């Protein structure tokens, strides 16, 4: 299954403010998430933000805005899955973390893998450095949302930060 054409062009435009607030409040300067505090204080806000992607959009978005929204959807959905299963030592300790269609995007049930596949189709290798899989060796989680107008700067910065992360070299060499 690959996201249908209707989903691709009608991704719902979302107010990024709730996601931005969560990132600022629960992600520290080392890109680590305080999942315990998030679950206790703002899980409802995170769930509502993730659920908002389930509605169909009413306008076509530029490729950069579409890419930014998909990255924000993927990362917020990953974080929501961890919070739902918290305490958990690893995302791999949960049921089919990337393959199960447990989220809704533009009216369709999707998995994290399906969102990632759609992003790969956009042919921007920097996207891999923006998708967070909730592991220390994964790319760093930004403390702000990805935005279409600043997407190139955000993606370039994430690639640099990820490559500079010594944990990546420990797990991938």
mmCIF file of C-alpha atoms in Angstrom:
data_model
loop_
_atom_site.group_PDB
_atom_site.id
_atom_site.type_symbol
_atom_site.label_atom_id
_atom_site.label_comp_id
_atom_site.label_asym_id
_atom_site.label_seq_id
_atom_site.Cartn_x
_atom_site.Cartn_y
_atom_site.Cartn_z
ATOM 1 C CA UNK A 1 0.000 0.000 0.000
ATOM 2 C CA UNK A 2 1.278 3.429 -0.923
ATOM 3 C CA UNK A 3 -0.583 6.561 0.000
ATOM 4 C CA UNK A 4 -3.148 7.228 -2.699
ATOM 5 C CA UNK A 5 -3.017 10.231 -4.995
ATOM 6 C CA UNK A 6 -5.902 11.855 -3.136
ATOM 7 C CA UNK A 7 -3.976 11.560 0.112
ATOM 8 C CA UNK A 8 -0.836 12.965 -1.484
ATOM 9 C CA UNK A 9 -2.522 16.110 -2.719
ATOM 10 C CA UNK A 10 -5.035 16.590 0.089
ATOM 11 C CA UNK A 11 -2.921 16.236 3.195
ATOM 12 C CA UNK A 12 -4.646 18.321 5.836
ATOM 13 C CA UNK A 13 -3.039 21.669 6.576
ATOM 14 C CA UNK A 14 -2.586 21.787 10.345
ATOM 15 C CA UNK A 15 -1.875 24.497 12.850
ATOM 16 C CA UNK A 16 1.605 23.496 14.036
ATOM 17 C CA UNK A 17 1.314 25.430 17.338
ATOM 18 C CA UNK A 18 0.372 22.433 19.568
ATOM 19 C CA UNK A 19 3.207 20.332 18.116
ATOM 20 C CA UNK A 20 5.630 23.231 18.450
ATOM 21 C CA UNK A 21 4.636 23.670 22.114
ATOM 22 C CA UNK A 22 5.165 19.958 22.804
ATOM 23 C CA UNK A 23 8.581 19.992 21.147
ATOM 24 C CA UNK A 24 9.700 23.102 23.064
ATOM 25 C CA UNK A 25 8.457 21.766 26.385
ATOM 26 C CA UNK A 26 9.432 18.080 26.275
ATOM 27 C CA UNK A 27 12.498 17.841 24.009
ATOM 28 C CA UNK A 28 15.752 18.980 25.605
ATOM 29 C CA UNK A 29 18.856 20.475 23.987
ATOM 30 C CA UNK A 30 20.286 16.956 23.539
ATOM 31 C CA UNK A 31 17.132 16.030 21.544
ATOM 32 C CA UNK A 32 15.879 13.661 24.243
ATOM 33 C CA UNK A 33 12.173 13.488 25.073
ATOM 34 C CA UNK A 34 10.800 13.494 28.610
ATOM 35 C CA UNK A 35 8.159 10.870 27.821
ATOM 36 C CA UNK A 36 7.073 10.424 31.453
ATOM 37 C CA UNK A 37 6.284 14.123 31.867
ATOM 38 C CA UNK A 38 4.661 14.322 28.427
ATOM 39 C CA UNK A 39 2.400 11.351 29.185
ATOM 40 C CA UNK A 40 1.419 12.863 32.510
ATOM 41 C CA UNK A 41 0.835 16.447 31.345
ATOM 42 C CA UNK A 42 0.130 16.728 27.621
ATOM 43 C CA UNK A 43 -0.682 13.331 26.138
ATOM 44 C CA UNK A 44 -4.172 14.575 25.252
ATOM 45 C CA UNK A 45 -2.716 17.548 23.320
ATOM 46 C CA UNK A 46 -0.385 15.199 21.427
ATOM 47 C CA UNK A 47 -3.211 12.742 20.649
ATOM 48 C CA UNK A 48 -5.411 15.575 19.365
ATOM 49 C CA UNK A 49 -2.612 16.890 17.136
ATOM 50 C CA UNK A 50 -1.964 13.406 15.707
ATOM 51 C CA UNK A 51 -5.707 12.838 15.197
ATOM 52 C CA UNK A 52 -5.980 16.113 13.270
ATOM 53 C CA UNK A 53 -4.016 14.537 10.397
ATOM 54 C CA UNK A 54 -6.891 12.107 9.877
ATOM 55 C CA UNK A 55 -9.106 14.699 8.223
ATOM 56 C CA UNK A 56 -8.897 15.342 4.504
ATOM 57 C CA UNK A 57 -7.369 18.617 3.426
ATOM 58 C CA UNK A 58 -9.289 21.067 1.296
ATOM 59 C CA UNK A 59 -6.430 22.532 -0.732
ATOM 60 C CA UNK A 60 -3.385 21.277 -2.558
ATOM 61 C CA UNK A 61 -0.116 22.103 -0.864
ATOM 62 C CA UNK A 62 3.243 23.000 -2.352
ATOM 63 C CA UNK A 63 5.782 20.153 -2.341
ATOM 64 C CA UNK A 64 7.743 21.760 0.541
ATOM 65 C CA UNK A 65 4.616 22.277 2.660
ATOM 66 C CA UNK A 66 3.503 18.725 1.915
ATOM 67 C CA UNK A 67 6.945 17.395 2.862
ATOM 68 C CA UNK A 68 7.019 19.407 6.112
ATOM 69 C CA UNK A 69 3.533 18.228 7.079
ATOM 70 C CA UNK A 70 4.407 14.597 6.409
ATOM 71 C CA UNK A 71 7.595 14.871 8.475
ATOM 72 C CA UNK A 72 5.652 16.489 11.337
ATOM 73 C CA UNK A 73 2.958 13.807 11.040
ATOM 74 C CA UNK A 74 5.518 10.983 11.102
ATOM 75 C CA UNK A 75 7.433 12.391 14.067
ATOM 76 C CA UNK A 76 4.345 13.256 16.132
ATOM 77 C CA UNK A 77 2.811 9.848 15.409
ATOM 78 C CA UNK A 78 6.024 8.104 16.456
ATOM 79 C CA UNK A 79 6.127 10.120 19.663
ATOM 80 C CA UNK A 80 2.445 9.428 20.350
ATOM 81 C CA UNK A 81 3.043 5.676 19.907
ATOM 82 C CA UNK A 82 5.894 5.763 22.421
ATOM 83 C CA UNK A 83 3.815 7.763 24.914
ATOM 84 C CA UNK A 84 0.897 5.358 24.483
ATOM 85 C CA UNK A 85 3.205 2.447 25.339
ATOM 86 C CA UNK A 86 5.273 4.260 27.965
ATOM 87 C CA UNK A 87 7.168 3.064 29.904
ATOM 88 C CA UNK A 88 8.893 1.125 27.146
ATOM 89 C CA UNK A 89 12.623 0.613 26.764
ATOM 90 C CA UNK A 90 12.587 0.699 22.970
ATOM 91 C CA UNK A 91 10.123 1.291 20.169
ATOM 92 C CA UNK A 92 11.074 -2.214 19.049
ATOM 93 C CA UNK A 93 9.465 -3.512 22.251
ATOM 94 C CA UNK A 94 6.048 -2.468 20.939
ATOM 95 C CA UNK A 95 3.718 -4.292 18.549
ATOM 96 C CA UNK A 96 4.690 -3.717 14.878
ATOM 97 C CA UNK A 97 5.802 -0.118 15.473
ATOM 98 C CA UNK A 98 6.343 0.813 11.835
ATOM 99 C CA UNK A 99 4.171 -1.632 9.878
ATOM 100 C CA UNK A 100 0.773 -1.434 11.622
ATOM 101 C CA UNK A 101 -1.798 0.940 10.165
ATOM 102 C CA UNK A 102 -2.707 2.603 13.429
ATOM 103 C CA UNK A 103 -2.838 6.215 12.282
ATOM 104 C CA UNK A 104 -5.099 8.184 9.961
ATOM 105 C CA UNK A 105 -3.829 10.556 7.316
ATOM 106 C CA UNK A 106 -6.191 12.439 5.010
ATOM 107 C CA UNK A 107 -8.990 9.952 5.651
ATOM 108 C CA UNK A 108 -6.925 6.773 5.170
ATOM 109 C CA UNK A 109 -5.397 4.336 7.643
ATOM 110 C CA UNK A 110 -1.617 4.431 7.348
ATOM 111 C CA UNK A 111 1.497 3.033 8.950
ATOM 112 C CA UNK A 112 4.669 4.936 9.721
ATOM 113 C CA UNK A 113 6.391 2.941 6.962
ATOM 114 C CA UNK A 114 3.806 4.140 4.441
ATOM 115 C CA UNK A 115 4.378 7.766 5.383
ATOM 116 C CA UNK A 116 8.128 7.239 5.106
ATOM 117 C CA UNK A 117 7.680 5.651 1.669
ATOM 118 C CA UNK A 118 5.694 8.659 0.487
ATOM 119 C CA UNK A 119 8.450 10.952 1.725
ATOM 120 C CA UNK A 120 11.095 8.863 -0.052
ATOM 121 C CA UNK A 121 9.152 9.325 -3.294
ATOM 122 C CA UNK A 122 9.883 13.042 -2.972
ATOM 123 C CA UNK A 123 13.530 12.250 -3.755
ATOM 124 C CA UNK A 124 15.136 14.341 -1.027
ATOM 125 C CA UNK A 125 17.800 12.252 0.759
ATOM 126 C CA UNK A 126 17.853 14.712 3.679
ATOM 127 C CA UNK A 127 14.419 13.456 4.756
ATOM 128 C CA UNK A 128 16.054 10.419 6.353
ATOM 129 C CA UNK A 129 17.756 12.813 8.799
ATOM 130 C CA UNK A 130 14.392 14.289 9.791
ATOM 131 C CA UNK A 131 12.377 11.158 10.583
ATOM 132 C CA UNK A 132 12.654 10.162 14.207
ATOM 133 C CA UNK A 133 12.308 6.501 15.161
ATOM 134 C CA UNK A 134 12.546 7.097 18.930
ATOM 135 C CA UNK A 135 16.000 5.565 19.385
ATOM 136 C CA UNK A 136 19.267 7.236 20.402
ATOM 137 C CA UNK A 137 20.864 6.325 17.078
ATOM 138 C CA UNK A 138 18.031 7.959 15.128
ATOM 139 C CA UNK A 139 18.177 11.491 13.764
ATOM 140 C CA UNK A 140 17.730 14.214 16.384
ATOM 141 C CA UNK A 141 14.209 15.404 17.092
ATOM 142 C CA UNK A 142 13.999 19.138 16.397
ATOM 143 C CA UNK A 143 12.677 21.378 19.141
ATOM 144 C CA UNK A 144 10.441 23.093 16.568
ATOM 145 C CA UNK A 145 8.144 22.032 13.766
ATOM 146 C CA UNK A 146 9.259 21.680 10.187
ATOM 147 C CA UNK A 147 7.804 24.460 8.059
ATOM 148 C CA UNK A 148 7.568 24.729 4.284
ATOM 149 C CA UNK A 149 9.207 28.163 4.104
ATOM 150 C CA UNK A 150 12.228 27.095 6.178
ATOM 151 C CA UNK A 151 12.340 23.443 5.194
ATOM 152 C CA UNK A 152 15.706 23.509 3.393
ATOM 153 C CA UNK A 153 17.400 25.162 6.372
ATOM 154 C CA UNK A 154 15.768 22.719 8.810
ATOM 155 C CA UNK A 155 16.715 19.653 6.785
ATOM 156 C CA UNK A 156 20.311 20.831 6.274
ATOM 157 C CA UNK A 157 20.668 21.499 10.012
ATOM 158 C CA UNK A 158 19.267 18.078 10.898
ATOM 159 C CA UNK A 159 21.661 16.289 8.563
ATOM 160 C CA UNK A 160 24.607 18.085 10.204
ATOM 161 C CA UNK A 161 23.346 17.359 13.743
ATOM 162 C CA UNK A 162 22.674 13.708 12.992
ATOM 163 C CA UNK A 163 26.072 13.123 11.427
ATOM 164 C CA UNK A 164 27.745 14.832 14.385
ATOM 165 C CA UNK A 165 25.964 12.511 16.854
ATOM 166 C CA UNK A 166 28.474 10.004 18.248
ATOM 167 C CA UNK A 167 25.659 7.525 19.039
ATOM 168 C CA UNK A 168 25.046 7.156 15.295
ATOM 169 C CA UNK A 169 28.645 6.099 14.768
ATOM 170 C CA UNK A 170 28.468 3.576 17.623
ATOM 171 C CA UNK A 171 25.440 1.819 16.132
ATOM 172 C CA UNK A 172 26.135 2.147 12.425
ATOM 173 C CA UNK A 173 29.840 1.361 12.068
#
